[in-house]
Amino acid sequence: MITLTSVTKVFGAATNPVRALDGVSLAVDAGEIFGVIGQSGAGKSTLIRTVNLLERPDSGSVSVADRELTALSDRDLLHARREIGMVFQQFNLLDSRTVRGNVELALEVVGVGRRERASRTNEILELVGLENKANQYPAQLSGGQKQRVGIARALASRPRVLLSDEATSALDPETTHSILQLLKSLNRDLGLTILLITHEMDVVKSICDSAALMSGGRILEQGRLVDLLAQPGSQLARGLFPLGELPDGNSTVIDVTFVGLSSARPVVARLARTHQLDVGLLGAAMETIGGAQSGRTRLELPGTIDAHTAAISDLRAQGLVVEIVRSGR
């Protein structure tokens, strides 16, 4: 549904250029929620603004819904953008317009008639749970309600793709949860493809099917969350299940990642019983990720790694991902 191929965007003077995007390639499948995560300055906002060509790349191509946007004329690009809605962090509502007026504005600018505008606005306000706020002004709304208006406005033209630019970062945790659940229900009920950027791993963990980790204008890794969890050395997987600092000591320490049904197995008990080991539990985390119950456990084994070859092979034979954090001595 969304494909970026070798996209580059440079800002600043030639003597001091800033490569906001450095050969970025990204693929988002139709109907999925895809999160792009990274720290401030990673290039996330530039990336999402490139998807609808609010920022035109210096090189590379951008395709949405089988149309290469970077190859379109200005007129054709305007039509293509109707299939791409965008939600902003700061809401960007007009204070002089009511909730209804803010949503209708998105339809006015593309020439939709008054009767159709009213009908569509009623439909979309009910969808986002604001049907009883239609005649109120932004100043009368909470932050979460303002963001719902922003989402309604983005959905007014019936887009196939919804872009979310840090849409929850200005909200409190409870409101963030409600907005994320709204996005998830829109994805499910409308078949929307959603691309969101965030600096919060909990957002990715809560609703995303796939994700990409971004730093310095580059994509470091990307893929479906369940696949990344099963990938040894994945930085995203470590971020999804942080296990804290490694304690001092001479023992062997391993991280065991469980994906799907394997999370229900008595792995630690079996390991201790089968291999007669005194297994220490240093940390554990469990979540439902991408629809599958998954988790990570940090185990301490006595002695050196050489003494535990059979135990580690046994774990891997069960389909678990085992990473050696410390070899012991």
Short mmCIF file of N, CA, C and O in Angstrom, two decimals, residues 265-277 279 311 313-315 317-320:
data_model
loop_
_atom_site.label_atom_id
_atom_site.label_comp_id
_atom_site.label_asym_id
_atom_site.label_seq_id
_atom_site.Cartn_x
_atom_site.Cartn_y
_atom_site.Cartn_z
N ARG A 265 4.43 -22.47 27.73
CA ARG A 265 5.14 -23.67 28.16
C ARG A 265 5.91 -23.44 29.46
O ARG A 265 6.42 -22.34 29.71
N PRO A 266 6.06 -24.46 30.27
CA PRO A 266 6.86 -24.35 31.50
C PRO A 266 8.35 -24.48 31.18
O PRO A 266 9.02 -25.45 31.59
N VAL A 267 8.89 -23.53 30.44
CA VAL A 267 10.25 -23.65 29.91
C VAL A 267 11.29 -23.67 31.03
O VAL A 267 12.20 -24.50 31.03
N VAL A 268 11.18 -22.75 31.97
CA VAL A 268 12.19 -22.65 33.02
C VAL A 268 12.19 -23.91 33.88
O VAL A 268 13.26 -24.47 34.19
N ALA A 269 11.01 -24.37 34.27
CA ALA A 269 10.93 -25.58 35.10
C ALA A 269 11.51 -26.78 34.36
O ALA A 269 12.24 -27.60 34.94
N ARG A 270 11.19 -26.91 33.08
CA ARG A 270 11.71 -28.04 32.31
C ARG A 270 13.23 -27.95 32.17
O ARG A 270 13.92 -28.97 32.26
N LEU A 271 13.74 -26.73 31.96
CA LEU A 271 15.19 -26.54 31.83
C LEU A 271 15.91 -26.98 33.10
O LEU A 271 16.91 -27.70 33.05
N ALA A 272 15.38 -26.57 34.24
CA ALA A 272 16.01 -26.92 35.51
C ALA A 272 15.93 -28.42 35.76
O ALA A 272 16.91 -29.04 36.23
N ARG A 273 14.77 -29.02 35.43
CA ARG A 273 14.58 -30.44 35.70
C ARG A 273 15.39 -31.32 34.75
O ARG A 273 16.08 -32.26 35.18
N THR A 274 15.33 -31.03 33.47
CA THR A 274 15.99 -31.89 32.46
C THR A 274 17.49 -31.82 32.56
O THR A 274 18.20 -32.84 32.43
N HIS A 275 18.02 -30.61 32.79
CA HIS A 275 19.48 -30.44 32.77
C HIS A 275 20.06 -30.26 34.16
O HIS A 275 21.25 -29.96 34.29
N GLN A 276 19.22 -30.43 35.19
CA GLN A 276 19.66 -30.36 36.58
C GLN A 276 20.45 -29.08 36.85
O GLN A 276 21.58 -29.10 37.33
N LEU A 277 19.82 -27.96 36.53
CA LEU A 277 20.46 -26.65 36.68
C LEU A 277 19.76 -25.84 37.75
O LEU A 277 18.54 -25.92 37.91
N VAL A 279 18.57 -22.60 38.03
CA VAL A 279 18.26 -21.50 37.12
C VAL A 279 17.78 -20.30 37.92
O VAL A 279 16.84 -20.41 38.72
N ALA A 311 21.82 -27.45 27.11
CA ALA A 311 20.62 -26.75 27.58
C ALA A 311 20.16 -25.70 26.57
O ALA A 311 18.96 -25.59 26.26
N SER A 313 20.87 -25.61 23.34
CA SER A 313 20.41 -26.32 22.13
C SER A 313 18.99 -26.84 22.33
O SER A 313 18.18 -26.82 21.39
N ASP A 314 18.70 -27.30 23.53
CA ASP A 314 17.35 -27.79 23.85
C ASP A 314 16.32 -26.67 23.71
O ASP A 314 15.24 -26.85 23.13
N LEU A 315 16.65 -25.50 24.24
CA LEU A 315 15.74 -24.36 24.15
C LEU A 315 15.49 -23.97 22.69
O LEU A 315 14.36 -23.73 22.28
N ALA A 317 15.80 -25.84 20.11
CA ALA A 317 15.06 -26.91 19.43
C ALA A 317 13.55 -26.78 19.66
O ALA A 317 12.75 -27.29 18.88
N GLN A 318 13.17 -26.09 20.74
CA GLN A 318 11.75 -25.86 21.03
C GLN A 318 11.20 -24.67 20.26
O GLN A 318 10.04 -24.30 20.42
N GLY A 319 12.04 -24.03 19.43
CA GLY A 319 11.60 -22.88 18.65
C GLY A 319 11.74 -21.56 19.38
O GLY A 319 11.18 -20.55 18.93
N LEU A 320 12.46 -21.55 20.49
CA LEU A 320 12.67 -20.32 21.26
C LEU A 320 13.93 -19.62 20.75
O LEU A 320 14.86 -20.24 20.27
#
